[in-house]
Coordinates of C-alpha atoms and ligand atoms in Angstrom, one line a residue:
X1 CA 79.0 -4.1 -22.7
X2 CA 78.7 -8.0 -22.3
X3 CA 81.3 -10.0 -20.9
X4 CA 83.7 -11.6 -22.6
X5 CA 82.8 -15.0 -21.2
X6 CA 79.0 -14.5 -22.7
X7 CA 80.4 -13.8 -26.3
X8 CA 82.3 -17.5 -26.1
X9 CA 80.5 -20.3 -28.7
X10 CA 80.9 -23.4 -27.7
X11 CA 82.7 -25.7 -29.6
X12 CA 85.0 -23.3 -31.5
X13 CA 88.1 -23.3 -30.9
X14 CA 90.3 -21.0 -28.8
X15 CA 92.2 -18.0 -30.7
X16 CA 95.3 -17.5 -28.2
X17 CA 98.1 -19.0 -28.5
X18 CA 98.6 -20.2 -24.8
X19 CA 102.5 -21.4 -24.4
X20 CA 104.3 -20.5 -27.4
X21 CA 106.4 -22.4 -29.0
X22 CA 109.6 -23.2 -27.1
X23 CA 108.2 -22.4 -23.9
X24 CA 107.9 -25.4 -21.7
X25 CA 104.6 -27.8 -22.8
X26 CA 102.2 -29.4 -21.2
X27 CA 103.8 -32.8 -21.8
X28 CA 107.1 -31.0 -19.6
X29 CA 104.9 -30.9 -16.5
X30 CA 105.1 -33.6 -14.6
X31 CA 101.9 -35.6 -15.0
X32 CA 100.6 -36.0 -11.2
X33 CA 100.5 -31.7 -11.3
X34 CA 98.4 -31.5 -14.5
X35 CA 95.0 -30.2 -14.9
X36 CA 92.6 -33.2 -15.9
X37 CA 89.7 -30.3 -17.0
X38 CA 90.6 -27.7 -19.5
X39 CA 90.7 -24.3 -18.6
X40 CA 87.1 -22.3 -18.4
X41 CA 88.6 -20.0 -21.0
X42 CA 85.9 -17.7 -23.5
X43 CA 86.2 -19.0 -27.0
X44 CA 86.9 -16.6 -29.3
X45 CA 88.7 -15.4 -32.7
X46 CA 92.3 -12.9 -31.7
X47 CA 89.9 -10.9 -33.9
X48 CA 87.3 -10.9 -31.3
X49 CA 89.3 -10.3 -28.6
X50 CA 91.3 -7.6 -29.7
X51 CA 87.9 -5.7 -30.9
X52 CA 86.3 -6.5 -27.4
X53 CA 89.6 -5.1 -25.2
X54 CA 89.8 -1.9 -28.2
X55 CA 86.1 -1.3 -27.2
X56 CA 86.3 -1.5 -23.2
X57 CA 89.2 0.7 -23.3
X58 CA 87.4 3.6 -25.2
X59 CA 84.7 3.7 -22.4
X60 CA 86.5 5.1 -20.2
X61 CA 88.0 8.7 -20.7
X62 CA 92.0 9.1 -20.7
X63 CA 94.6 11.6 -21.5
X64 CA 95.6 9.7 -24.9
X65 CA 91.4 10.9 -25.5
X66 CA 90.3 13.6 -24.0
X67 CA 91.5 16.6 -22.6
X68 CA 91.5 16.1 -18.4
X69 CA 92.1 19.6 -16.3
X70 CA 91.4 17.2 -13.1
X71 CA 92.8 19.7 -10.4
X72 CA 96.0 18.8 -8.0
X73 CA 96.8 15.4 -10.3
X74 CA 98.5 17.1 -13.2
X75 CA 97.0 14.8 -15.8
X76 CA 99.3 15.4 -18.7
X77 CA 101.0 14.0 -21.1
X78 CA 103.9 11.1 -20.3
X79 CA 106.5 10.6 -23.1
X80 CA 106.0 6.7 -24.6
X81 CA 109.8 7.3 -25.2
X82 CA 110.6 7.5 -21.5
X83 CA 108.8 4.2 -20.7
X84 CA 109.9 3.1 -23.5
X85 CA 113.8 3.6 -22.6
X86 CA 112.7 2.6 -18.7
X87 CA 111.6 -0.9 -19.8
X88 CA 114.8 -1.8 -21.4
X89 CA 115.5 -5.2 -20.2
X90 CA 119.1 -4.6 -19.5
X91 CA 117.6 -1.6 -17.0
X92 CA 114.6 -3.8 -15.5
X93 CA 115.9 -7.6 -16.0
X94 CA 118.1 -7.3 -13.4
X95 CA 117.6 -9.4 -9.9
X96 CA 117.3 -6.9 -7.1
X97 CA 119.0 -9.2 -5.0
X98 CA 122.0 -9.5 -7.4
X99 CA 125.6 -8.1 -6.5
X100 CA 125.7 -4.4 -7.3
X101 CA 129.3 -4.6 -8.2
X102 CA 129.3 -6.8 -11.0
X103 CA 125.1 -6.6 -12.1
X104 CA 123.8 -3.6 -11.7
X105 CA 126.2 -0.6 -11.9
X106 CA 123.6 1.0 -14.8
X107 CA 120.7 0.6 -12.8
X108 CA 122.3 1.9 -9.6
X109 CA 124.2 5.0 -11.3
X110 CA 120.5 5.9 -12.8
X111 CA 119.2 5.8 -9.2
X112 CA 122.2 8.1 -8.2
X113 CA 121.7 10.4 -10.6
X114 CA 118.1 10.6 -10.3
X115 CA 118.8 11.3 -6.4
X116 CA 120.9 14.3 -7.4
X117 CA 118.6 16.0 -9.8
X118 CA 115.9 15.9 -7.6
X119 CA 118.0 17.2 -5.1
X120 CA 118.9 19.7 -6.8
X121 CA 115.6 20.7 -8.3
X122 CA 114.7 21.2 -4.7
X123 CA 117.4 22.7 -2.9
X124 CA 118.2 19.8 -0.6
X125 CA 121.4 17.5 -0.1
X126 CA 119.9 14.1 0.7
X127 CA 117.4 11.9 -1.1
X128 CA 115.7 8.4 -0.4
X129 CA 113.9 6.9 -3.7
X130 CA 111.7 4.2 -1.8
X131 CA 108.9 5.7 -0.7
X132 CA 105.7 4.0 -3.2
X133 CA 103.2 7.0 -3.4
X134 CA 103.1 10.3 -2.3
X135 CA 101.2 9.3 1.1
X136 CA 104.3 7.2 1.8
X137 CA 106.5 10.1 1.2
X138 CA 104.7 12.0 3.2
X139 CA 104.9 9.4 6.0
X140 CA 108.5 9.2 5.5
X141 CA 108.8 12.9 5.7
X142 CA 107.0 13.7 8.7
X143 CA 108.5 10.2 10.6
X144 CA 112.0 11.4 10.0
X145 CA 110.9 14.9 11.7
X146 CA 109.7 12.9 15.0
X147 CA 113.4 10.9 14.4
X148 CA 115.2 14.3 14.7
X149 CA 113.1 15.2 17.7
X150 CA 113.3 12.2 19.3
X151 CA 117.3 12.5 18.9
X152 CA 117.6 16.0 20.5
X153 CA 114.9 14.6 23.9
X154 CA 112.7 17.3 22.5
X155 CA 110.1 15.0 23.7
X156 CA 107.1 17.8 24.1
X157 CA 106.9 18.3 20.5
X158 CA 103.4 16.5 19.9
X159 CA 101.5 18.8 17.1
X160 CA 101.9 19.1 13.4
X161 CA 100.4 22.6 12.2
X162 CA 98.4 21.7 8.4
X163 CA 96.8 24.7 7.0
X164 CA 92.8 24.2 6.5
X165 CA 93.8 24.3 2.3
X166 CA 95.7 20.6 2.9
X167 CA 95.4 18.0 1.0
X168 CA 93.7 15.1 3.1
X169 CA 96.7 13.1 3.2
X170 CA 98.4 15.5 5.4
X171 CA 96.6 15.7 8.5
X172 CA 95.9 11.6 7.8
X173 CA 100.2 11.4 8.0
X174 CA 100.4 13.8 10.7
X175 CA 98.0 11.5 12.5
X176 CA 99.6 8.1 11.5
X177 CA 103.0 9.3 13.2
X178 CA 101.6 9.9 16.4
X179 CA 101.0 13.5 16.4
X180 CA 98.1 15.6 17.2
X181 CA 96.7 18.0 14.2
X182 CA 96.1 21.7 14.5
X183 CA 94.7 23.5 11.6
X184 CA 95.7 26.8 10.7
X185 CA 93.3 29.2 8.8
X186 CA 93.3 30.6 5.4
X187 CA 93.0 34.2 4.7
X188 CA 90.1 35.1 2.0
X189 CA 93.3 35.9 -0.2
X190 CA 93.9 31.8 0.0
X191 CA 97.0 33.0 2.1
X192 CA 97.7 31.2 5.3
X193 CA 96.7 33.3 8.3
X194 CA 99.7 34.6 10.1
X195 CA 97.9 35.6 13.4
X196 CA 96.6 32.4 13.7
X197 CA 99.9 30.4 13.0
X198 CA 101.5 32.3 15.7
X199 CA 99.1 31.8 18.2
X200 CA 99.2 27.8 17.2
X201 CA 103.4 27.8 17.6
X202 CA 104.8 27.1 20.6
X203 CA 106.9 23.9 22.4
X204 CA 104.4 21.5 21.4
X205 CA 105.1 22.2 17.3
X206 CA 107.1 19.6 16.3
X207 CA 106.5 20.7 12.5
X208 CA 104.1 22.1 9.9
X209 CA 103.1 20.6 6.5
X210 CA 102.5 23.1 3.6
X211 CA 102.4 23.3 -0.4
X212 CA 103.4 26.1 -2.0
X213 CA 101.4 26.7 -4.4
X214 CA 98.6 25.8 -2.2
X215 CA 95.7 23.4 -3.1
X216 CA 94.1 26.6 -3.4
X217 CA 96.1 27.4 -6.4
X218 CA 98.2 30.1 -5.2
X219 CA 101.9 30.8 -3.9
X220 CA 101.9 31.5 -0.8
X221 CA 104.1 34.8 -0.7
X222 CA 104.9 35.2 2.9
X223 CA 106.3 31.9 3.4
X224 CA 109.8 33.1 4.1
X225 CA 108.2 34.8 6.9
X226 CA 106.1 31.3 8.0
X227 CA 109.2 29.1 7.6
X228 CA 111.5 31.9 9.8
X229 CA 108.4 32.0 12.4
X230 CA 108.4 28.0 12.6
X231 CA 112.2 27.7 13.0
X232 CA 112.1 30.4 15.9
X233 CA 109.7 27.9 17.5
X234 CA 112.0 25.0 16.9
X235 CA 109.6 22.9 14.4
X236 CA 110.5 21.8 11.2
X237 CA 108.8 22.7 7.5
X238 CA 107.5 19.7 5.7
X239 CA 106.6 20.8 1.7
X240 CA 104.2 18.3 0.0
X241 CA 105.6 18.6 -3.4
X242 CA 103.0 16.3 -4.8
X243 CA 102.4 18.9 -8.0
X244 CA 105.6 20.8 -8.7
X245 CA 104.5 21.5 -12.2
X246 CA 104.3 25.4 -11.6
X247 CA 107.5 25.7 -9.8
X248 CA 109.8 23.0 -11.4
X249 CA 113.2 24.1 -12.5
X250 CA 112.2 27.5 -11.3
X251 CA 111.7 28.0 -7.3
X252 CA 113.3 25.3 -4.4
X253 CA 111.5 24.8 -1.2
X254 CA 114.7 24.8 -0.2
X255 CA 115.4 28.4 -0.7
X256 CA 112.0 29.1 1.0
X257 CA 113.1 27.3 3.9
X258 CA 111.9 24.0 3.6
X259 CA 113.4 21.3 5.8
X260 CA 112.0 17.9 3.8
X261 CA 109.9 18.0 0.6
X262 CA 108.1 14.6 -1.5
X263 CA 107.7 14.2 -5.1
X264 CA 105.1 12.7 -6.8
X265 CA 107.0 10.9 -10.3
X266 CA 103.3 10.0 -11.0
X267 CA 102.0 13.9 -11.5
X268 CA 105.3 15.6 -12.6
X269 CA 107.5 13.0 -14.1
X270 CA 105.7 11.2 -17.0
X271 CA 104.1 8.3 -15.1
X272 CA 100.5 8.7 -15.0
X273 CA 98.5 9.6 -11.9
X274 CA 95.5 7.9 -11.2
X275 CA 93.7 4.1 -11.6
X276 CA 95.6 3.1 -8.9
X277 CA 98.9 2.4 -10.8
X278 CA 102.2 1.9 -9.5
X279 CA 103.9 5.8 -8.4
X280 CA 107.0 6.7 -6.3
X281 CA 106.7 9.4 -3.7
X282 CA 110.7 10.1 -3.3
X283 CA 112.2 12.6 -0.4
X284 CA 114.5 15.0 -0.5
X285 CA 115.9 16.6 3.1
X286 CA 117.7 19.6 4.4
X287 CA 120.8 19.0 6.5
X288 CA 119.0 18.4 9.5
X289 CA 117.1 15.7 8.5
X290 CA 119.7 14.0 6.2
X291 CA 121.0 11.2 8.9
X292 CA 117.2 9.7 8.9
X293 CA 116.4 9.2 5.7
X294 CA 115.3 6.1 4.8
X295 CA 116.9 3.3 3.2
X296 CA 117.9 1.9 0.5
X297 CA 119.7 5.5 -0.9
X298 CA 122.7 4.6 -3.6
X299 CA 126.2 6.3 -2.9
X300 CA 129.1 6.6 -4.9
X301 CA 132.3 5.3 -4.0
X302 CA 135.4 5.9 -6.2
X303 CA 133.7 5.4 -9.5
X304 CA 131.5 2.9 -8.0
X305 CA 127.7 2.8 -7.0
X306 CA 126.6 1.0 -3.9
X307 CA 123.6 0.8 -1.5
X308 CA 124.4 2.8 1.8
X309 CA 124.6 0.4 4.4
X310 CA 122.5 0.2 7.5
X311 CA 125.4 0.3 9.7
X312 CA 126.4 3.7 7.9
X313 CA 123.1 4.7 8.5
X314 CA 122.7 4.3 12.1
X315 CA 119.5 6.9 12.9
X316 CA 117.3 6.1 9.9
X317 CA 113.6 5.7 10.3
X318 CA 114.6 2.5 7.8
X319 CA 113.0 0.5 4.6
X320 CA 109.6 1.8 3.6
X321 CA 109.2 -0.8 0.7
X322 CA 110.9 -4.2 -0.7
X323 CA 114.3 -3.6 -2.6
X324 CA 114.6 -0.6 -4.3
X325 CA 110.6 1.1 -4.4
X326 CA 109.0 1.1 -7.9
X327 CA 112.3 1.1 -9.9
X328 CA 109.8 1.5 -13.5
X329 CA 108.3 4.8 -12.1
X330 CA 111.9 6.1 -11.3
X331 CA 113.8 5.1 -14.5
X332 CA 111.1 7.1 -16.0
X333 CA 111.6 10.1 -13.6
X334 CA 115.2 9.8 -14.8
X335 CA 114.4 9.6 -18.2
X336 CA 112.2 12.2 -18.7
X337 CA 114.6 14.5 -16.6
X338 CA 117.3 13.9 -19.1
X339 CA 115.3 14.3 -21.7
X340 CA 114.3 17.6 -20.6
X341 CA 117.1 18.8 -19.1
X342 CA 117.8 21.9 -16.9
X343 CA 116.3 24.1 -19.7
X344 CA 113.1 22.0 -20.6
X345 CA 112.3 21.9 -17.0
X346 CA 112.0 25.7 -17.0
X347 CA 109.8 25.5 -19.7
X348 CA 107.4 22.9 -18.1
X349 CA 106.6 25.4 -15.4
X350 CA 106.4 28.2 -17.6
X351 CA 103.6 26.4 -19.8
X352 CA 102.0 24.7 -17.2
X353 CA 101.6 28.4 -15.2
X354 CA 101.0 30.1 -19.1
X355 CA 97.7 27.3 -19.7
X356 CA 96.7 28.1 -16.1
X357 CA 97.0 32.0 -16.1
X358 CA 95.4 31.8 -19.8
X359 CA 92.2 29.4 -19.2
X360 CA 91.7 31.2 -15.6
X361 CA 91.4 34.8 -17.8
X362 CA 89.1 33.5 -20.4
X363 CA 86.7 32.0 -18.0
X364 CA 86.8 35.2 -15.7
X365 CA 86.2 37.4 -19.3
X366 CA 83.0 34.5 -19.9
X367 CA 81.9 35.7 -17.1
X368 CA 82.6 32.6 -14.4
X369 CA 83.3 33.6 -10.7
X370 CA 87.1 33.4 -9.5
X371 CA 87.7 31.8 -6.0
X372 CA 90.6 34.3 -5.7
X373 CA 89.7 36.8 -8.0
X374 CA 92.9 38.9 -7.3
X375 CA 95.3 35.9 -8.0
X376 CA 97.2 34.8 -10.5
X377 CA 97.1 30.7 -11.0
X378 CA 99.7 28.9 -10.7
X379 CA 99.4 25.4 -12.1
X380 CA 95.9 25.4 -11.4
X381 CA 93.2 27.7 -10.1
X382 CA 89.8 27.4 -8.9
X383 CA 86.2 28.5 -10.0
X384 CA 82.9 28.6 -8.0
X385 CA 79.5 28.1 -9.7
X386 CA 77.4 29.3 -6.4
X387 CA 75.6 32.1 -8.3
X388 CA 75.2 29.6 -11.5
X389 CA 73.8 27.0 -8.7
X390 CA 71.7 29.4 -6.7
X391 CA 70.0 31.1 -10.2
X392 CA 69.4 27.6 -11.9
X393 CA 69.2 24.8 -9.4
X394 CA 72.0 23.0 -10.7
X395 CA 75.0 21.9 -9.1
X396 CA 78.5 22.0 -9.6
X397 CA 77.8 18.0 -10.0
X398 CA 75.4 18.5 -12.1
X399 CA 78.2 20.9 -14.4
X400 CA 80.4 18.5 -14.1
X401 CA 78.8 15.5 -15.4
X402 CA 77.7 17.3 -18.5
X403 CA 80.6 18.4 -19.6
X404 CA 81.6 14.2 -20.2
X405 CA 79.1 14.6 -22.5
X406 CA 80.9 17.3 -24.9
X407 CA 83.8 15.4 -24.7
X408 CA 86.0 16.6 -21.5
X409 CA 87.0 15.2 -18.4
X410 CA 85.9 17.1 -15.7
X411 CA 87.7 19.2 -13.2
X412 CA 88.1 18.1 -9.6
X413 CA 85.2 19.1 -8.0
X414 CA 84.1 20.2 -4.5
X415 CA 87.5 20.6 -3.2
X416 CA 89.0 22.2 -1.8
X417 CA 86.6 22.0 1.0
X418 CA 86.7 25.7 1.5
X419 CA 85.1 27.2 -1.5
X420 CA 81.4 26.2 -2.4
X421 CA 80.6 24.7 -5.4
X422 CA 84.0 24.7 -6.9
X423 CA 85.9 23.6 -9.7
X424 CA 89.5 23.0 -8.7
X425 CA 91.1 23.3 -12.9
X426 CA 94.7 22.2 -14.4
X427 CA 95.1 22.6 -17.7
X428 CA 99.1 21.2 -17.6
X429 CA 101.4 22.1 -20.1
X430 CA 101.1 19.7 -22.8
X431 CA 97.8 21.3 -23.9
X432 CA 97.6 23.7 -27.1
X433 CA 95.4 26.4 -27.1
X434 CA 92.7 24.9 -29.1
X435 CA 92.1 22.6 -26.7
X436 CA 92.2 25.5 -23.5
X437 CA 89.4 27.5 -26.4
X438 CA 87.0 24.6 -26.9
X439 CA 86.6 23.7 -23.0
X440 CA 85.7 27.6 -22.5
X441 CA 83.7 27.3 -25.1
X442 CA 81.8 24.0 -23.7
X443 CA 81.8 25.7 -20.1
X444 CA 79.4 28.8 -21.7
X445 CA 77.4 26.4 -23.5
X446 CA 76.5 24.2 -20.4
X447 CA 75.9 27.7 -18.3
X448 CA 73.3 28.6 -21.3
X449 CA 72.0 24.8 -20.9
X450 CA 71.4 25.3 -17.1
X451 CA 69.5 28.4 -17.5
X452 CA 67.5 27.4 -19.9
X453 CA 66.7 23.6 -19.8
X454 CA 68.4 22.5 -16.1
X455 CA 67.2 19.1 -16.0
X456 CA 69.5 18.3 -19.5
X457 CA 72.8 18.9 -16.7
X458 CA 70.3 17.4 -14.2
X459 CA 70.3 14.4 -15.9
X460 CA 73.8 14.1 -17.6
X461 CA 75.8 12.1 -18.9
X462 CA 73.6 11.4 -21.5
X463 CA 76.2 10.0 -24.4
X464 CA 78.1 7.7 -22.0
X465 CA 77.8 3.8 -21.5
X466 CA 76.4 4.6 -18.1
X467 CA 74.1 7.0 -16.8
X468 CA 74.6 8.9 -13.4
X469 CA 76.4 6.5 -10.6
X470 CA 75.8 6.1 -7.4
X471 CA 79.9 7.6 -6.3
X472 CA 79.6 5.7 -3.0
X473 CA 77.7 2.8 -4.2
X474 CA 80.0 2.7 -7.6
X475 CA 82.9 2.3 -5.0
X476 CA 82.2 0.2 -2.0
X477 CA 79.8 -2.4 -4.0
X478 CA 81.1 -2.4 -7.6
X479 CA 79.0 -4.3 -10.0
X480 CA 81.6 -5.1 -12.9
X481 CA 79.0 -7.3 -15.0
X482 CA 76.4 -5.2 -15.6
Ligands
PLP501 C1 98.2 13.6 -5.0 C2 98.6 14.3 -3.8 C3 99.0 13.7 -2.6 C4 99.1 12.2 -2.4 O1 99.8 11.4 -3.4 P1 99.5 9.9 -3.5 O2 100.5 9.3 -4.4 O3 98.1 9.8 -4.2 O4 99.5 9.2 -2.2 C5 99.5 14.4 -1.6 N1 99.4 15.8 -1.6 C6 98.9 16.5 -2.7 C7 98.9 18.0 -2.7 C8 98.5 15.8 -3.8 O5 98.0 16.4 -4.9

């Protein structure tokens, strides 16, 4: 794909319409702060440049093209109504600094309500909005644990338990709050190990961090147990509720005994997930944790909505991000919660377990290896392809990259670290079945592939603008002209 800069001709003139009309003109600025060269721009037809945009875009895969079971990021579909309704300029126009009493009652009773459903959909009585990604919610989370701490002169409490299944972010938190990380093993059932978690609890816990379901696809069924266990040792239960698309309207952390729990709006609640765009990564706390939330968190006062003040708030770990976090990603949280409602959210988690539990089955019956063959998914589930590697010399890679090639995005691959050669697969609920039958159907006709012509996956993607990357390379020395 050339640039656009190299499909210029000199000499024509430029297509866009710069300042339209009744916008200020050149002739408005003052003369000593005008450009005296004209802008390097390409020139080209509107023509031309739509066509050239239209084309870049469809070299990429996306979930408006292609089906995209990329494990633990819940690639589904997000309504256009809800960003639609979000970007109403009456919701988003609005000056964050401007009085909340006379500009900005809508905006802030959205917030509020948005606070209580989540709260509610987790079992928890406080929430704080601001955290900008699930990391930072994380951060939050864990930081207002050490608050707590910290308030009672429980000053020994200097290790966070993270189960070996974590996602990488959680011992990375852990570590950016100042505590030590000890990791707690998994049983071959994907469970975590309770010998080992009660040989790792003592006066130094100050918390552990879990998901239930695990990145290993399965609910942990003892956690009752686990979060009793922790409590007796006086640490805290953080849940990383980055992917609550198998339990949402269904099961609280709450009511397993969860303390403080994040929310990824970019996975569950119709903002995308992934290319870096904006998210929101709220929390939602238990009484114990309530006084150190962070700000800002809206109240309502007799019929009107305020921000809490800091002087109300005297033991919060404080502001995380400017104003009010990414107010887009959480009017379209609220949104897409009202559109659902309590009933629709149920149904999210029932679809989003009935793909899982359906595409897990038809693989197993194709004869693909289970990680956890005695499990049920929950949103997601994993595969292995050690057998299919060790008979053909291909690698999971290798799998991967050829199934771009028939048209499907592929699973996350190689993680969790803990199974070899794996395929970590969400399906999400906004697939039919269709779609579920043809990616089984691509999987067997890549395993015939590898035995009998390996260097075809070897070698893949063969359809695509570009051939095999270099990840590492592709990352930390980009070459965007080629
Ligand atoms: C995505 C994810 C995160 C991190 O969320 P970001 O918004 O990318 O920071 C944390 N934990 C789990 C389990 C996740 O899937």
């Amino acid at each position: 794909m050339t640039l656009i800069f190299a499909r210029s001709i000199e000499g024509r003139r430029n297509g866009a319409q710069l300042v339209p009309p009744g916008e200020p003109q050149a002739d408005d600025i003052p003369e000593n702060l005008r450009r005296t060269e004209a802008l390097p721009l390409p020139a080209l037809s509107e023509l031309q440049v739509v066509r050239h945009y239209t084309k870049l875009s469809q070299q990429n895969f996306s979930i408006d093209t292609h089906f995209y079971p990329l494990g633990s990021c819940t690639m589904k579909y997000n309504p256009r109504g809800c960003h639609q309704l979000a970007m109403l300029p009456q919701l988003i126009g609005r000056h964050p600094l401007a009085p909340v009493a006379t500009h900005g009652q809508g905006v802030l009773a959205s917030l509020f309500h948005l606070q209580e459903i989540l709260q509610q959909l987790t079992g928890m009585v406080g929430c704080s909005l601001t955290p900008m990604a699930g990391a930072q919610g994380e951060f939050a989370g864990i930081a207002m644990i050490r608050a707590y701490h910290q308030a009672r002169g429980d000053a020994a409490r200097c290790e966070i338990l993270v189960p070996d299944a974590a996602h990488g972010t959680n011992p990375a938190t852990a570590v950016m709050c100042g505590y030590k990380v000890r990791e707690i093993p998994s049983n071959s059932d994907g469970d975590v190990d309770l010998d080992a978690l009660a040989a790792a609890l003592g006066p130094q816990t100050a918390g552990i961090m879990l998901t239930n379901p695990s990145t290993l696809g399965v609910f942990e069924r003892r956690i009752e147990t686990i979060a009793t266990m922790v409590h007796q040792a006086g640490g805290l239960l953080y849940y990383d509720g980055a992917n609550l698309n198998a339990i949402v309207g269904r099961v609280k952390p709450g009511a397993m005994g969860f303390d403080v729990v994040h929310l990824n709006m970019h996975k569950t609640f119709s903002t995308p997930h992934g290319g870096g765009g904006p998210g929101a990564g709220p929390v939602v706390v238990g009484a114990r944790l309530l006084p150190f939330l962070p700000l800002p968190r809206v109240v309502a006062d007799q019929g009107q909505f305020r921000w809490l003040s800091e002087a109300e708030a005297p033991q919060s770990i404080g502001r995380l991000s400017a104003n009010m976090g990414n107010i887009g990603v959480l009017l379209r949280a609220y949104i897409y919660a009202l559109m659902l409602g309590r009933q629709g959210m149920t149904r999210v988690a029932a679809y989003a377990t009935l793909n899982a539990n359906y595409l897990q089955t038809q693989l197993r019956q194709a004869g693909f290896e289970l990680a956890f063959a005695n499990r049920r998914a929950t949103h997601e589930f994993i595969i292995t392809l050690r057998s299919e590697a060790k008979s053909y010399g291909i690698s999971t890679m290798d799998f991967a990259k050829r199934l771009l090639d028939y048209g499907f995005h592929a699973p996350t691959t190689y993680f969790p670290l803990l199974v070899a050669e794996c395929l970590l697969i969400e399906p999400t609920e906004s697939e039919d079945k269709a779609t579920l039958d043809l990616f089984v159907a691509a999987m067997c006709a890549i395993r015939e592939e590898a035995m009998l012509q390996p260097a075809l996956l070897q070698q893949a993607p063969h359809t695509l603008p570009v051939r095999r990357l270099d990840d590492v390379r592709a990352a930390r020395e980009p070459d965007l002209a080629a």
